[in-house]
Short mmCIF file of C-alpha atoms and ligand atoms in Angstrom, two decimals:
data_model
loop_
_atom_site.label_atom_id
_atom_site.label_comp_id
_atom_site.label_asym_id
_atom_site.label_seq_id
_atom_site.Cartn_x
_atom_site.Cartn_y
_atom_site.Cartn_z
CA MET A 1 145.78 48.84 107.29
CA GLY A 2 145.68 46.11 109.94
CA LYS A 3 145.46 46.83 113.63
CA PRO A 4 148.77 47.10 115.50
CA PRO A 5 149.46 43.87 117.40
CA GLN A 6 148.06 43.91 120.91
CA LEU A 7 150.12 42.80 123.89
CA SER A 8 148.56 40.74 126.65
CA ALA A 9 148.76 42.15 130.18
CA ASP A 10 151.49 39.62 131.00
CA GLN A 11 153.54 40.52 127.94
CA ARG A 12 153.16 44.20 128.75
CA SER A 13 154.39 43.82 132.31
CA ALA A 14 157.28 41.58 131.18
CA ALA A 15 158.30 44.25 128.65
CA LEU A 16 158.07 46.96 131.30
CA ALA A 17 160.17 44.93 133.75
CA LYS A 18 162.77 44.35 131.04
CA ALA A 19 162.91 48.05 130.17
CA LYS A 20 163.31 48.91 133.84
CA GLU A 21 166.16 46.41 134.20
CA SER A 22 167.87 47.82 131.10
CA ARG A 23 167.60 51.36 132.49
CA GLN A 24 169.14 50.17 135.76
CA ILE A 25 172.04 48.45 133.98
CA ARG A 26 172.72 51.60 131.93
CA SER A 27 172.53 53.79 134.99
CA ILE A 28 175.05 51.58 136.86
CA ALA A 29 177.32 51.67 133.82
CA LYS A 30 177.04 55.48 133.70
CA SER A 31 177.95 55.92 137.33
CA LYS A 32 180.97 53.64 136.83
CA ILE A 33 181.99 55.76 133.85
CA LYS A 34 181.62 58.90 135.94
CA SER A 35 183.78 57.50 138.72
CA GLY A 36 186.42 56.41 136.22
CA GLU A 37 185.96 52.73 137.11
CA LEU A 38 185.02 52.04 133.49
CA SER A 39 186.71 53.69 130.51
CA ILE A 40 185.09 54.38 127.16
CA SER A 41 186.97 51.47 125.64
CA ASP A 42 185.71 49.16 128.44
CA ILE A 43 182.18 50.20 127.50
CA PHE A 44 182.78 49.52 123.80
CA THR A 45 184.15 46.08 124.69
CA MET A 46 181.14 45.34 126.90
CA ALA A 47 178.80 46.47 124.11
CA GLN A 48 180.08 43.64 121.92
CA SER A 49 178.49 41.05 124.19
CA ASP A 50 175.86 43.00 126.15
CA PRO A 51 172.86 44.19 124.10
CA VAL A 52 171.72 46.56 126.86
CA ILE A 53 175.04 48.43 126.76
CA ALA A 54 175.07 48.24 122.95
CA LYS A 55 171.73 50.11 122.89
CA MET A 56 173.03 52.96 125.05
CA ARG A 57 172.98 56.31 123.27
CA VAL A 58 176.41 57.71 122.45
CA ALA A 59 175.36 61.15 123.72
CA GLU A 60 174.43 59.62 127.09
CA LEU A 61 177.76 57.79 127.28
CA LEU A 62 179.86 60.84 126.47
CA ALA A 63 177.95 63.12 128.82
CA ALA A 64 178.64 60.62 131.62
CA LEU A 65 182.40 60.88 131.16
CA SER A 66 183.82 63.02 133.87
CA GLY A 67 184.59 66.55 132.71
CA VAL A 68 182.75 66.21 129.38
CA GLY A 69 179.12 67.29 129.82
CA LYS A 70 176.35 67.66 127.23
CA ILE A 71 177.72 70.63 125.27
CA ARG A 72 181.15 69.15 124.67
CA ALA A 73 179.60 65.73 123.96
CA ASN A 74 177.40 67.30 121.24
CA ALA A 75 180.31 69.19 119.71
CA ILE A 76 182.46 66.05 119.55
CA MET A 77 179.65 64.04 118.01
CA GLU A 78 179.06 66.71 115.38
CA ARG A 79 182.76 66.75 114.53
CA LEU A 80 182.84 62.95 114.17
CA ASN A 81 179.63 62.92 112.16
CA ILE A 82 177.69 60.95 114.77
CA SER A 83 173.97 61.71 114.80
CA PRO A 84 172.59 62.86 118.19
CA THR A 85 170.37 59.78 118.52
CA ARG A 86 173.04 57.23 117.54
CA ARG A 87 173.46 54.21 119.81
CA ILE A 88 176.79 52.49 120.53
CA GLN A 89 175.80 49.55 118.33
CA GLY A 90 175.41 51.90 115.34
CA LEU A 91 178.92 53.36 115.52
CA GLY A 92 181.30 52.65 112.67
CA LYS A 93 184.82 51.29 113.16
CA HIS A 94 186.44 54.71 112.62
CA GLN A 95 184.02 56.46 114.94
CA LEU A 96 184.73 53.85 117.64
CA SER A 97 188.47 54.33 117.40
CA ALA A 98 188.23 58.13 117.13
CA LEU A 99 186.12 58.25 120.30
CA THR A 100 188.47 55.87 122.12
CA ASP A 101 191.48 58.03 121.18
CA GLU A 102 189.67 61.22 122.15
CA PHE A 103 188.94 60.02 125.68
CA SER A 104 191.77 57.68 126.55
CA PRO A 105 194.27 59.13 128.96
CA THR A 106 197.64 59.36 127.24
CA THR A 107 199.34 56.26 128.52
CA SER A 108 203.09 56.24 128.80
CA ARG A 109 204.85 53.43 126.99
CA GLY A 110 205.53 50.27 128.97
CA LYS A 111 209.03 49.02 129.75
CA LEU A 112 210.63 46.15 127.87
CA ILE A 113 212.42 43.71 130.16
CA VAL A 114 214.52 41.02 128.55
CA LEU A 115 215.27 38.12 130.86
CA SER A 116 218.10 36.00 129.60
CA GLY A 117 220.90 33.80 130.88
CA PRO A 118 222.30 30.33 130.35
CA GLY A 119 219.92 27.52 129.43
CA GLY A 120 218.78 25.67 132.55
CA VAL A 121 219.24 28.63 134.87
CA GLY A 122 215.50 28.78 135.59
CA LYS A 123 214.30 31.59 133.30
CA SER A 124 211.19 29.71 132.26
CA THR A 125 210.19 29.13 135.91
CA ILE A 126 210.43 32.87 136.52
CA ALA A 127 208.46 33.60 133.33
CA ALA A 128 205.78 31.05 134.27
CA TYR A 129 205.41 32.66 137.71
CA ILE A 130 205.13 36.13 136.16
CA ARG A 131 202.60 34.91 133.61
CA LYS A 132 200.50 33.32 136.36
CA HIS A 133 200.56 36.40 138.57
CA GLY A 134 200.26 38.95 135.76
CA THR A 135 203.25 40.96 137.00
CA PHE A 136 204.20 41.74 133.41
CA TRP A 137 202.75 41.01 130.02
CA VAL A 138 204.75 37.94 128.92
CA SER A 139 205.51 37.42 125.26
CA VAL A 140 204.79 34.01 123.69
CA SER A 141 207.63 33.02 121.37
CA SER A 142 207.53 30.99 118.19
CA THR A 143 209.78 27.98 117.86
CA THR A 144 210.57 25.17 115.46
CA ARG A 145 211.23 22.69 118.26
CA LYS A 146 208.63 20.02 118.89
CA PRO A 147 206.24 20.56 121.83
CA ARG A 148 207.00 18.68 125.04
CA THR A 149 204.17 16.55 126.38
CA SER A 150 202.78 19.19 128.72
CA GLU A 151 203.06 22.07 126.23
CA HIS A 152 200.32 23.61 124.11
CA HIS A 153 200.40 25.72 120.97
CA GLY A 154 199.81 29.36 121.84
CA ILE A 155 200.48 28.90 125.57
CA GLU A 156 204.19 28.14 126.07
CA TYR A 157 205.09 28.68 122.40
CA TYR A 158 203.68 28.90 118.92
CA PHE A 159 205.04 25.69 117.46
CA LEU A 160 205.88 26.35 113.81
CA SER A 161 207.27 24.23 110.99
CA ASP A 162 210.56 25.31 109.42
CA GLU A 163 208.64 26.70 106.43
CA GLU A 164 206.30 28.69 108.65
CA PHE A 165 209.25 30.08 110.62
CA ASP A 166 210.98 31.06 107.34
CA GLY A 167 207.79 32.85 106.30
CA GLU A 168 207.71 34.85 109.53
CA ILE A 169 211.35 35.89 109.05
CA ALA A 170 210.67 36.92 105.44
CA LYS A 171 207.75 39.10 106.59
CA ASP A 172 209.96 40.68 109.26
CA HIS A 173 207.50 39.53 111.91
CA PHE A 174 210.18 38.85 114.55
CA LEU A 175 211.61 41.38 116.94
CA GLU A 176 214.57 38.98 117.22
CA TRP A 177 215.20 35.35 116.50
CA ALA A 178 218.04 32.89 117.10
CA HIS A 179 219.17 29.30 116.81
CA PHE A 180 219.30 27.37 120.04
CA ALA A 181 220.14 23.67 120.54
CA GLY A 182 219.07 22.59 117.07
CA ALA A 183 215.89 24.68 116.83
CA ARG A 184 214.95 28.27 116.07
CA TYR A 185 213.18 30.62 118.45
CA GLY A 186 211.74 34.07 117.75
CA THR A 187 209.73 36.82 119.43
CA PRO A 188 206.65 37.93 117.46
CA ARG A 189 207.04 41.68 117.06
CA GLU A 190 203.48 42.95 116.76
CA PRO A 191 201.95 41.77 120.07
CA VAL A 192 204.97 43.11 121.97
CA GLU A 193 204.67 46.50 120.25
CA ARG A 194 200.96 46.64 121.00
CA ALA A 195 201.44 45.79 124.68
CA LEU A 196 204.20 48.40 125.10
CA ALA A 197 202.16 51.06 123.32
CA SER A 198 199.23 50.42 125.64
CA GLY A 199 201.47 51.06 128.63
CA LYS A 200 202.09 47.47 129.71
CA ASN A 201 205.48 46.34 130.95
CA VAL A 202 206.59 43.44 128.79
CA LEU A 203 208.79 40.48 129.65
CA LEU A 204 210.73 38.49 127.05
CA GLU A 205 212.30 35.29 128.28
CA ILE A 206 214.88 34.49 125.61
CA GLU A 207 218.40 33.16 125.07
CA ILE A 208 221.44 35.42 124.90
CA GLU A 209 221.89 36.01 121.15
CA GLY A 210 218.28 37.15 120.89
CA ALA A 211 218.70 39.44 123.90
CA LYS A 212 221.65 41.12 122.19
CA GLN A 213 219.59 41.68 119.03
CA VAL A 214 216.82 43.31 121.06
CA LYS A 215 219.31 45.75 122.58
CA VAL A 216 220.54 46.74 119.12
CA HIS A 217 217.02 47.51 117.84
CA SER A 218 215.55 48.80 121.12
CA PRO A 219 218.34 50.40 123.17
CA GLU A 220 215.78 51.36 125.83
CA ALA A 221 215.18 47.65 126.62
CA ILE A 222 216.34 46.57 130.07
CA LEU A 223 218.55 43.50 129.72
CA VAL A 224 218.71 41.21 132.72
CA PHE A 225 221.13 38.32 132.99
CA LEU A 226 219.91 35.56 135.30
CA GLU A 227 222.76 33.71 136.96
CA PRO A 228 222.71 30.38 138.74
CA PRO A 229 223.59 30.55 142.44
CA SER A 230 226.68 28.57 141.36
CA TRP A 231 228.03 26.69 138.34
CA GLU A 232 227.58 23.38 140.24
CA GLU A 233 223.96 24.27 140.79
CA LEU A 234 223.47 24.86 137.04
CA VAL A 235 225.12 21.54 136.16
CA SER A 236 222.90 19.68 138.56
CA ARG A 237 219.79 21.47 137.21
CA LEU A 238 220.67 20.47 133.66
CA GLU A 239 221.33 16.90 134.74
CA ARG A 240 217.94 16.69 136.42
CA ARG A 241 216.20 17.54 133.12
CA ALA A 242 214.43 14.31 132.28
CA THR A 243 213.05 15.72 129.02
CA ASP A 244 216.47 16.07 127.38
CA SER A 245 218.47 13.29 125.72
CA PRO A 246 222.06 12.80 127.07
CA GLN A 247 223.47 14.39 123.92
CA ARG A 248 221.14 17.39 124.19
CA ARG A 249 222.10 17.76 127.87
CA ALA A 250 225.82 17.75 127.05
CA GLU A 251 225.25 20.38 124.33
CA ARG A 252 223.29 22.53 126.72
CA LEU A 253 226.07 22.30 129.33
CA ALA A 254 228.75 23.35 126.87
CA LEU A 255 226.61 26.22 125.68
CA ALA A 256 225.76 27.32 129.22
CA GLN A 257 229.47 27.66 129.97
CA GLU A 258 229.88 29.90 126.93
CA GLU A 259 226.78 31.85 127.84
CA LEU A 260 227.96 32.62 131.35
CA ALA A 261 230.76 34.60 129.77
CA SER A 262 228.24 36.99 128.14
CA ALA A 263 227.00 38.45 131.41
CA SER A 264 228.96 41.67 130.99
CA PHE A 265 226.84 42.68 127.99
CA PHE A 266 223.75 42.98 130.18
CA ASP A 267 222.38 45.99 132.09
CA HIS A 268 221.75 43.96 135.25
CA ARG A 269 222.72 40.61 136.72
CA LEU A 270 220.40 38.79 139.08
CA ILE A 271 221.13 35.61 140.97
CA ASN A 272 218.29 33.13 140.71
CA ASP A 273 218.08 32.33 144.38
CA GLU A 274 214.31 32.38 144.85
CA VAL A 275 211.56 33.00 142.31
CA GLN A 276 209.68 35.65 144.28
CA ASN A 277 212.87 37.51 145.05
CA VAL A 278 213.83 37.64 141.36
CA VAL A 279 210.35 38.78 140.35
CA GLN A 280 210.45 41.54 142.96
CA LYS A 281 213.80 42.75 141.65
CA LEU A 282 212.57 42.70 138.04
CA LEU A 283 209.61 44.78 139.10
CA SER A 284 211.77 47.32 140.85
CA LEU A 285 213.91 47.68 137.68
CA THR A 286 210.88 48.98 135.76
CA SER A 287 210.54 51.93 138.10
CA ALA A 288 214.30 52.52 138.38
CA HIS A 289 214.68 53.01 134.57
P1 5GP B 1 213.23 25.65 125.64
O1 5GP B 1 213.34 24.87 124.38
O2 5GP B 1 213.90 24.95 126.79
O3 5GP B 1 211.83 26.06 125.97
O4 5GP B 1 214.02 27.02 125.42
C1 5GP B 1 215.33 27.02 124.98
C2 5GP B 1 215.89 28.40 125.01
O5 5GP B 1 215.24 29.24 124.07
C3 5GP B 1 215.73 29.09 126.36
O6 5GP B 1 217.00 29.63 126.71
C4 5GP B 1 214.74 30.19 126.08
O7 5GP B 1 214.99 31.32 126.90
C5 5GP B 1 215.04 30.49 124.65
N1 5GP B 1 213.93 31.17 123.95
C6 5GP B 1 212.60 31.01 124.12
N2 5GP B 1 211.93 31.82 123.31
C7 5GP B 1 212.84 32.55 122.64
C8 5GP B 1 212.74 33.58 121.65
O8 5GP B 1 211.68 34.03 121.25
N3 5GP B 1 213.90 34.07 121.17
C9 5GP B 1 215.13 33.63 121.58
N4 5GP B 1 216.19 34.21 121.06
N5 5GP B 1 215.23 32.67 122.50
C10 5GP B 1 214.12 32.12 123.02
#
């Protein structure tokens, strides 16, 4: 048997300092858990990138949760087959999700707001503002239209080929989808479901046919029809659109006229006078419903 490796004085004090720092980090984390500033799922997320948190003992973590204490922590660990010395990094996938479920406050489902209205009325400006300010969780649609110069895949849209879009329809991956001005647009179902289930209010910014489909499948959705301050205003907005060809612009105008007639189908009508005003009203609808 060889001798155990010896540490130099410098190595020893570096190791001690590191251990002290780790203890401090864990103790800060525990007090944030106690105060409710960090949830158990926050800690599990942090553990993925922070080795100090990953090495925290599960028993220590549970006992820090307010209202849990050592006895209940032990009982829960026994039930979930987690050994008393287990560290967060040693937890299996099922144990992680069982613990998260056990300690997550039951969140109420978020509200689904569908913002629709004639093309060119300014829906995308409202959606961009909401996305920037995080007022709601904003869905990213898929489309078969080509990206405009400033657009990026996964940000404004998922830009799909016709075949890819067909595949998504076949797999029933869309909450709704519709044709619009020579392209197809659809709302991916799964991310919306996930956001609603986790209690987030969700905004869909979509054209009218899609909005109607959402109402059929999800009657609890709040349908909002965005109106231009006036028809003249809408015409001039569409004419200012440099990205559209003259033919596309004419098509959009004709369609917008048809679309204005659909307003009665919607739960609410809002005039797009000023972005912040509209956002404020959308926000107040989530508490009114
Ligand atoms: P644009 O090509 O100008 O970005 O959008 C054209 C129209 O498609 C807009 O009226 C927009 O609201 C609508 N749209 C965007 N995403 C979706 C979607 O997922 N489903 C439906 N039905 N319409 C969408």
